Short mmCIF file of C-alpha atoms in Angstrom, two decimals:
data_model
loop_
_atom_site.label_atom_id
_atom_site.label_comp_id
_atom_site.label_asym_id
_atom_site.label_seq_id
_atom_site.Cartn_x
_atom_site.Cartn_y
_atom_site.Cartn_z
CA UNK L 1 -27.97 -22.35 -172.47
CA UNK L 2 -27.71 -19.33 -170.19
CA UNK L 3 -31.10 -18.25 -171.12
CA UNK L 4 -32.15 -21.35 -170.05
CA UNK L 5 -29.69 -21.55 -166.52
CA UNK L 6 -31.64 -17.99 -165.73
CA UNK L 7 -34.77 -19.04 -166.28
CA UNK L 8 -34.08 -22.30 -163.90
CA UNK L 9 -33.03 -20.39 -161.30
CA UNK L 10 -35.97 -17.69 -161.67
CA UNK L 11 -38.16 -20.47 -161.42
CA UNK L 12 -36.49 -21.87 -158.36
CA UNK L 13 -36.32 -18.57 -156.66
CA UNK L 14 -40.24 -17.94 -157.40
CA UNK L 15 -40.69 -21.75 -155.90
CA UNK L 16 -39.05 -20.81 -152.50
CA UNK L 17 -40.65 -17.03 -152.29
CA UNK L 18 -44.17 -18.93 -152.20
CA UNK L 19 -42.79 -21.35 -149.73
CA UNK L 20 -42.20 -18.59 -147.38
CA UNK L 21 -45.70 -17.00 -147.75
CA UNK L 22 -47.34 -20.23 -147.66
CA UNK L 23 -45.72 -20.71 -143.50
CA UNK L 24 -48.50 -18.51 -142.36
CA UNK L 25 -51.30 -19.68 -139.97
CA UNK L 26 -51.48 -22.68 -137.77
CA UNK L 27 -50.24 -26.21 -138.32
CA UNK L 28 -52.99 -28.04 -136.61
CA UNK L 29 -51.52 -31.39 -137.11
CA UNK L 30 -48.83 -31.88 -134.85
CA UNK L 31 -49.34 -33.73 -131.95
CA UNK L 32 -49.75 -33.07 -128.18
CA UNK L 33 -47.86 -36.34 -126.07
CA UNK L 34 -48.63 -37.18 -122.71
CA UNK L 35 -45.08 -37.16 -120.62
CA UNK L 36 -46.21 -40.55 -119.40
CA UNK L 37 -45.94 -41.84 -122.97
CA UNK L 38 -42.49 -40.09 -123.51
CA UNK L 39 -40.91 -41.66 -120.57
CA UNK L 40 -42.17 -44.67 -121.90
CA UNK L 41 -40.92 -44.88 -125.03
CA UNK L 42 -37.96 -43.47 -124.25
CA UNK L 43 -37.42 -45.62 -121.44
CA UNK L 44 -36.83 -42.83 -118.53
CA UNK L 45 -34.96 -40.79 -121.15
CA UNK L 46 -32.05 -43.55 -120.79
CA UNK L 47 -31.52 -44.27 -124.68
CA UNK L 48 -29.38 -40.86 -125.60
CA UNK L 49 -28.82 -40.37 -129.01
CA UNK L 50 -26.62 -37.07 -128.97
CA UNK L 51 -26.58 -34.30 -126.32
CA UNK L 52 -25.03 -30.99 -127.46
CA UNK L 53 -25.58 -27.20 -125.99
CA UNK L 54 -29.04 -26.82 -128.24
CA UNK L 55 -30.36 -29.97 -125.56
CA UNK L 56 -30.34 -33.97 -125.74
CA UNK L 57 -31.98 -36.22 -128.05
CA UNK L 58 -33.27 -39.95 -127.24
CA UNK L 59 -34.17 -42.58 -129.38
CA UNK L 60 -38.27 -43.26 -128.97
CA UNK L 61 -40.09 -46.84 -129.71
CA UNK L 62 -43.51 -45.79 -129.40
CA UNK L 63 -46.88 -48.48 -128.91
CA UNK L 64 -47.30 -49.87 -132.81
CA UNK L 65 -43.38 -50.00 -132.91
CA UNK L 66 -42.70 -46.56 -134.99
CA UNK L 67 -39.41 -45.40 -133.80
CA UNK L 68 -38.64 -41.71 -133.42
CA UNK L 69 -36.51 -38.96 -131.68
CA UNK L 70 -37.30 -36.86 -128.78
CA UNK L 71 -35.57 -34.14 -128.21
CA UNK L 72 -35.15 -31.97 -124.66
CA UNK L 73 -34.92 -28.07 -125.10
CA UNK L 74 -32.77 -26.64 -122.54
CA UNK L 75 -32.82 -23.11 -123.43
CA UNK L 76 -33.17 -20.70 -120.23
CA UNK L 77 -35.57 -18.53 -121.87
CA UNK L 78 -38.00 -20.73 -123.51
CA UNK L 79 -41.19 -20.08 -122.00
CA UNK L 80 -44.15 -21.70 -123.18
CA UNK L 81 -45.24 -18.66 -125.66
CA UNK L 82 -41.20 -19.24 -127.34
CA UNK L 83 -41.71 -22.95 -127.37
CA UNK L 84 -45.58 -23.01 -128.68
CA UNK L 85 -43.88 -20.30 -131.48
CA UNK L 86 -40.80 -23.16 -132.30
CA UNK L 87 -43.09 -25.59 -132.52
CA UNK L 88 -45.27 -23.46 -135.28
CA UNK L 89 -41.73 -22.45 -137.02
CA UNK L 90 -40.37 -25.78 -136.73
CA UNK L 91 -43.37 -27.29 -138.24
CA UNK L 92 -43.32 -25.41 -141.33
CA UNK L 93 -40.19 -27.01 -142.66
CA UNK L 94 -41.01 -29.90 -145.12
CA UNK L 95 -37.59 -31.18 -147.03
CA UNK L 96 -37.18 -34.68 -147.93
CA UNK L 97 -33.54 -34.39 -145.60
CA UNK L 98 -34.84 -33.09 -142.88
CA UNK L 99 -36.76 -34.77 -139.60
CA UNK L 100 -40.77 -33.69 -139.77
CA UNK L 101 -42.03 -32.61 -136.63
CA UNK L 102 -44.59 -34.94 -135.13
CA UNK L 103 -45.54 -33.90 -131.89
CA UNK L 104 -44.73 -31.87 -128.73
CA UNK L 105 -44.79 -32.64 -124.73
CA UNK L 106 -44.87 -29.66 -122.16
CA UNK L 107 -44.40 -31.93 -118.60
CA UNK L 108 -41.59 -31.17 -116.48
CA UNK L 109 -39.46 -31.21 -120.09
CA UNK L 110 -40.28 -28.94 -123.25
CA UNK L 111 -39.35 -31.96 -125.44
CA UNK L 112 -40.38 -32.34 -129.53
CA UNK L 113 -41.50 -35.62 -131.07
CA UNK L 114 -39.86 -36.27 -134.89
CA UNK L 115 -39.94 -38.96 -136.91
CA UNK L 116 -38.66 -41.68 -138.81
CA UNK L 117 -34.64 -42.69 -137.42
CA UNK L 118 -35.67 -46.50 -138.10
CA UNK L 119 -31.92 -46.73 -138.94
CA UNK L 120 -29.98 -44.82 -136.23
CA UNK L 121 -27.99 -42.12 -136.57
CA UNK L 122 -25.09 -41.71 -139.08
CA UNK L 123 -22.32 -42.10 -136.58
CA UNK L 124 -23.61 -45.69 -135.57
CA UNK L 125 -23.08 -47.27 -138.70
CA UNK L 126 -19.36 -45.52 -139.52
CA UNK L 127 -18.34 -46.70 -135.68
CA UNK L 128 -20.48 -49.46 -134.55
CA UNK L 129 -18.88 -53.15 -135.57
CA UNK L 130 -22.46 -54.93 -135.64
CA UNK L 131 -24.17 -52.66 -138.03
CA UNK L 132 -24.00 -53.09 -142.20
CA UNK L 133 -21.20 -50.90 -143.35
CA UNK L 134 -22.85 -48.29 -145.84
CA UNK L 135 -21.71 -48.72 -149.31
CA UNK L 136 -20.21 -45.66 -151.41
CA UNK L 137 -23.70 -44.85 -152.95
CA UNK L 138 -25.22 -44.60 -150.01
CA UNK L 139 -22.43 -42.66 -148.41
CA UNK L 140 -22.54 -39.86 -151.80
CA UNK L 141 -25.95 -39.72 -151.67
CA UNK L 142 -26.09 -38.80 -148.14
CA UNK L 143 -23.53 -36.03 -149.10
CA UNK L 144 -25.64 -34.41 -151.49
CA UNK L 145 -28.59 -35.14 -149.47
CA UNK L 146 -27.42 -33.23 -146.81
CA UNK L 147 -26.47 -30.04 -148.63
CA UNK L 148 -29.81 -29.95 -149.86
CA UNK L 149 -31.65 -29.54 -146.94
CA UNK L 150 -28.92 -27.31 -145.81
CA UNK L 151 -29.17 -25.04 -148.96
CA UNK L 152 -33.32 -25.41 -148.21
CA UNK L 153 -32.74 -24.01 -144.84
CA UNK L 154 -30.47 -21.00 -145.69
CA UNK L 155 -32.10 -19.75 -148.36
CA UNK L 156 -35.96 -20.88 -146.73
CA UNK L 157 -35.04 -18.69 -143.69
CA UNK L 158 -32.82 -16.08 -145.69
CA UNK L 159 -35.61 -13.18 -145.77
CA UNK L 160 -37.44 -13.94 -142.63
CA UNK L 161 -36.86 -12.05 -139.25
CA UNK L 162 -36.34 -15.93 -137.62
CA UNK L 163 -33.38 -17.73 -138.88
CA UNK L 164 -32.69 -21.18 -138.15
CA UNK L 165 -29.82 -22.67 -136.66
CA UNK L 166 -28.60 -26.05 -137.63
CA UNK L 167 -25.83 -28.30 -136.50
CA UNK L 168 -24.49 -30.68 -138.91
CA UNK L 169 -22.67 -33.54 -137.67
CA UNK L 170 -22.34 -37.61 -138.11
CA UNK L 171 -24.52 -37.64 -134.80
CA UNK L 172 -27.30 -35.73 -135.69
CA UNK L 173 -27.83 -37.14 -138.86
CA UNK L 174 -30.45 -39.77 -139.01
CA UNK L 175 -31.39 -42.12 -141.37
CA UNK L 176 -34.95 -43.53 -141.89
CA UNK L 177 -35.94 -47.55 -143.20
CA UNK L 178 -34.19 -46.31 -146.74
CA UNK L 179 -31.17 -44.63 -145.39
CA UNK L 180 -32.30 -41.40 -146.64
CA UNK L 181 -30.42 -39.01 -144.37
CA UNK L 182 -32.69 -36.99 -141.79
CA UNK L 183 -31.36 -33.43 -140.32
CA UNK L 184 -32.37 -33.34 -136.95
CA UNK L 185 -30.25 -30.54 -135.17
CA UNK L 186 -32.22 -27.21 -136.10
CA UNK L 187 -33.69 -24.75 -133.63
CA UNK L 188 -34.94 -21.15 -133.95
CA UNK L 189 -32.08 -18.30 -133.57
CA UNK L 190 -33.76 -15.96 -131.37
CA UNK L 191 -30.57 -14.17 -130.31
CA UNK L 192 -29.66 -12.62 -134.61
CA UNK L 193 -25.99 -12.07 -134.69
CA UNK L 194 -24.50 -8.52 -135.39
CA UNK L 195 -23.18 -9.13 -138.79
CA UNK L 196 -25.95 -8.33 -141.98
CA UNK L 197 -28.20 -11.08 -142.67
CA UNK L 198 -27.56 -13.63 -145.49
CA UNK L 199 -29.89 -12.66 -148.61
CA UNK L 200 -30.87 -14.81 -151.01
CA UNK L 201 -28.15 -13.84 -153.52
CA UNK L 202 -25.51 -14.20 -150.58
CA UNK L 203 -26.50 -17.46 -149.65
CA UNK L 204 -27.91 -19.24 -152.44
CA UNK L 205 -26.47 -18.00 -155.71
CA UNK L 206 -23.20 -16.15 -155.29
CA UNK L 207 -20.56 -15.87 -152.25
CA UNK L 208 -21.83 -16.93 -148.61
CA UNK L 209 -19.48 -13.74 -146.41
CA UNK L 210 -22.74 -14.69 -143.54
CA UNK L 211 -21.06 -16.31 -140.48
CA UNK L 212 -23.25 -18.59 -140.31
CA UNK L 213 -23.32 -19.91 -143.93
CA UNK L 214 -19.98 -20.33 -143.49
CA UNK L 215 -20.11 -22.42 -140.41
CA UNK L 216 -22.64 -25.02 -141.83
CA UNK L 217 -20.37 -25.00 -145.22
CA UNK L 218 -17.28 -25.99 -142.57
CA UNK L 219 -19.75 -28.83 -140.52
CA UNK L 220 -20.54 -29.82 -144.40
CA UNK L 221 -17.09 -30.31 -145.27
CA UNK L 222 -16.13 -32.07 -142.11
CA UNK L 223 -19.42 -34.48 -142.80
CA UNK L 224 -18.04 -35.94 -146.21
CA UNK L 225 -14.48 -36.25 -144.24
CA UNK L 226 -16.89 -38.74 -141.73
CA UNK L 227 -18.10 -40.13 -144.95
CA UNK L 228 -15.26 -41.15 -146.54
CA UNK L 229 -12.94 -42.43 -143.60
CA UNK L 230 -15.40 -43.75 -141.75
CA UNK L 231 -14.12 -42.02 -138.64
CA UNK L 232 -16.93 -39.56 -136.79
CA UNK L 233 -15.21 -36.41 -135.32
CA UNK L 234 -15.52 -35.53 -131.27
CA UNK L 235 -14.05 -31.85 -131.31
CA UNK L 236 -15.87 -30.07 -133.94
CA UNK L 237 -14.18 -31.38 -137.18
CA UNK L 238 -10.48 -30.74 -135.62
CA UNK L 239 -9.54 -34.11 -134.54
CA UNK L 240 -10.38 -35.63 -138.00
CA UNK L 241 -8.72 -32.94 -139.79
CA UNK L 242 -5.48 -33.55 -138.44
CA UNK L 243 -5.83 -37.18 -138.13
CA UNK L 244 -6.26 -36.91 -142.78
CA UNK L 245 -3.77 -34.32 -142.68
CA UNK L 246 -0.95 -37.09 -140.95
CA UNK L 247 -2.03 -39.31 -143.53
CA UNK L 248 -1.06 -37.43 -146.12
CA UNK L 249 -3.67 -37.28 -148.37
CA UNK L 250 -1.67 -35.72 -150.71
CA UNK L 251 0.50 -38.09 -151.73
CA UNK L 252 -1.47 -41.67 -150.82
CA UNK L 253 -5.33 -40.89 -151.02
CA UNK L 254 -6.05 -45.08 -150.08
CA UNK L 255 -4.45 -44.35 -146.43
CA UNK L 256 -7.59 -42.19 -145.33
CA UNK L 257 -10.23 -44.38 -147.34
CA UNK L 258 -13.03 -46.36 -144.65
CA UNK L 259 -11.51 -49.80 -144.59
CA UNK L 260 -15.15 -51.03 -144.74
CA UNK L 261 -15.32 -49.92 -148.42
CA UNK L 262 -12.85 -52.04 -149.61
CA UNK L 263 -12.14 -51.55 -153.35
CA UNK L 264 -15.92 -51.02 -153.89
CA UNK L 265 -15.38 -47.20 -154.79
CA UNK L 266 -14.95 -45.04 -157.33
CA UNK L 267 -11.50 -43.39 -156.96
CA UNK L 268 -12.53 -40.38 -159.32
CA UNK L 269 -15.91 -39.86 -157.46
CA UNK L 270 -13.73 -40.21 -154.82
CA UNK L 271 -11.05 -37.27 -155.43
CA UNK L 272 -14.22 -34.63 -156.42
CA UNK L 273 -15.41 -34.97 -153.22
CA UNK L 274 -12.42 -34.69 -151.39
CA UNK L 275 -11.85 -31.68 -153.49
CA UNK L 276 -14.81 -30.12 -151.97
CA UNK L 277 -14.37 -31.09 -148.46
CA UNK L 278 -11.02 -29.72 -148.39
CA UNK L 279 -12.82 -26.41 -149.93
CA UNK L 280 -15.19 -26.49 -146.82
CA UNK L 281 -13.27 -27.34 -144.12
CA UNK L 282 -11.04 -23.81 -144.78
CA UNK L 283 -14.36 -21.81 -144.15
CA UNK L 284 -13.39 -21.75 -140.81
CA UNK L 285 -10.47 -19.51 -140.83
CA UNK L 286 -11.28 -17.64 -144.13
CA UNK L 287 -15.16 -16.16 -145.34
CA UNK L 288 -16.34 -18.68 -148.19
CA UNK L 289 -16.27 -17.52 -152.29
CA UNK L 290 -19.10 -19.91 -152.79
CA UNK L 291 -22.40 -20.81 -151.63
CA UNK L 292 -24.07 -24.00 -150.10
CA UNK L 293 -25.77 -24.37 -153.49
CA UNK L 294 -22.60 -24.10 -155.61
CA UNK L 295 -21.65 -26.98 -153.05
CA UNK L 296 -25.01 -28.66 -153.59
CA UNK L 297 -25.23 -28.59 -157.63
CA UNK L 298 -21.27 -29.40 -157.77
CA UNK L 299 -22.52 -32.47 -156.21
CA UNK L 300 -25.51 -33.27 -158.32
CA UNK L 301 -23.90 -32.28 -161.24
CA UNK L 302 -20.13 -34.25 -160.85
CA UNK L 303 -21.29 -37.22 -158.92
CA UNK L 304 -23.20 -39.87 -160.96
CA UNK L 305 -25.65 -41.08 -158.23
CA UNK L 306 -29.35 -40.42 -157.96
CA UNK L 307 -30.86 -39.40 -154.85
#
């Protein structure tokens, strides 16, 4: 059996080394929009998705009815060599949980087209009355969805000289016609932090000491809190944490449970992920022992639910 875990992860390791190499040259697909045709769909940048210090992000109904998401870069230093250079980084990233880029506009906004958000963004249907509550399958698999992308993008980025940031939140996370989930908050760190780098073995396989692996580990952990009490968090995970810590989750799990879900739950699924969101939420006051992918493969491995 551990001959056989070794040779997994070998393979998997090989897998994303010739994903890196294979990033090189131009992506000659994405699209160039007019500014005309942005304001338009957008209608005069009016329908705001989520606005956070990395810019603002608009729901888009473009001519043939696809809907997408624009999103404004509002970064001092962008000129257009930096932005033509994130939109050649950005458009390397292909994950199943993660937005595709489309398209570009350079107007009087540096602004990037992705697609599909058919469904909104996560936050609408926990808080929004007139949408379909999700049902617990949905919810887990959006969970596990997420860390995989996230565990794509650390250990995707881990040996390159660019690392990208992400922001993981109930706002940013879209969800296309199927209600797969869609990361859409990633930019290019052009500004590397003093500590060491993540490696590979830091961030994919054994502990995760990197700031930032621990940061999207704590925005992971306060995610499945979203996904479970159906409350989104305003103050970067510390209004919801002490809103389940007065319920006393300790002693009466069903207090902190979305109403919206009813009985229609598993109560053992249930207590596994709680178990791990109460692992990532303390990331933010002490470094992690584990990784995003011992987060990710916990997932896949205790949680009976395809994705």
């Amino acid at each position: 059996m551990d001959d056989r875990l070794r040779l997994s992860r070998r393979i998997r390791f090989l897998l994303l080394a010739w994903l890196r190499r294979s990033r090189s040259g131009r992506i000659e697909f994405i699209r160039r929009f007019g500014y005309k045709e942005i304001i338009k769909a957008t209608e005069g940048f009016r329908k705001v998705i989520y606005t956070n210090y990395h810019g603002s992000a608009y729901r888009a109904k473009f001519k043939g009815g696809e809907v997408a998401l624009v999103k404004e870069l509002t970064a001092l230093d962008l000129g257009r060599e930096r932005f033509d250079e994130e939109v050649q980084l950005l458009g390397r990233l292909r994950h199943r949980h993660l937005l595709t880029l489309r398209g570009f506009c350079i107007g009087r906004k540096r602004l990037l087209v992705f697609d599909n958000i058919e469904n909104g963004s996560l936050k609408e249907h926990l808080n929004d009355p007139l949408k379909t509550p999700l049902n617990w399958k949905t919810r887990i698999q959006i969970a596990i969805g997420v860390a995989a992308a996230l565990e794509y993008l650390l250990v995707f980025s881990s040996n390159d000289a660019q690392i990208y940031d992400v922001s993981v939140n109930s706002c940013n996370i879209m969800l296309d016609e199927n209600f797969t989930p869609k990361i859409s908050d990633i930019r290019v760190n052009r500004h590397p932090k003093n500590h060491p780098k993540a490696t590979h073995d830091s961030c994919s396989e054994g502990s995760c000491a990197d700031e930032e692996c621990g940061n999207v580990i704590f925005q992971l952990g306060v995610l499945m809190l979203e996904l479970i009490t159906g409350q989104s968090s305003d103050r970067e995970g510390n209004d919801l944490i002490e809103w389940v810590q007065d319920s006393c989750i300790a002693n009466s799990i069903d207090k902190m449970i979305d109403p919206d879900l009813g009985n229609n739950y598993s109560s053992r699924e249930l207590q596994k992920v709680l178990a791990v969101a109460r692992l990532c939420i303390k990331t933010r006051y002490e470094p992690p022992s584990f990784s995003i992918t011992h987060v990710y493969r916990y997932l896949q491995k205790k949680i009976d639910v395809a994705t």
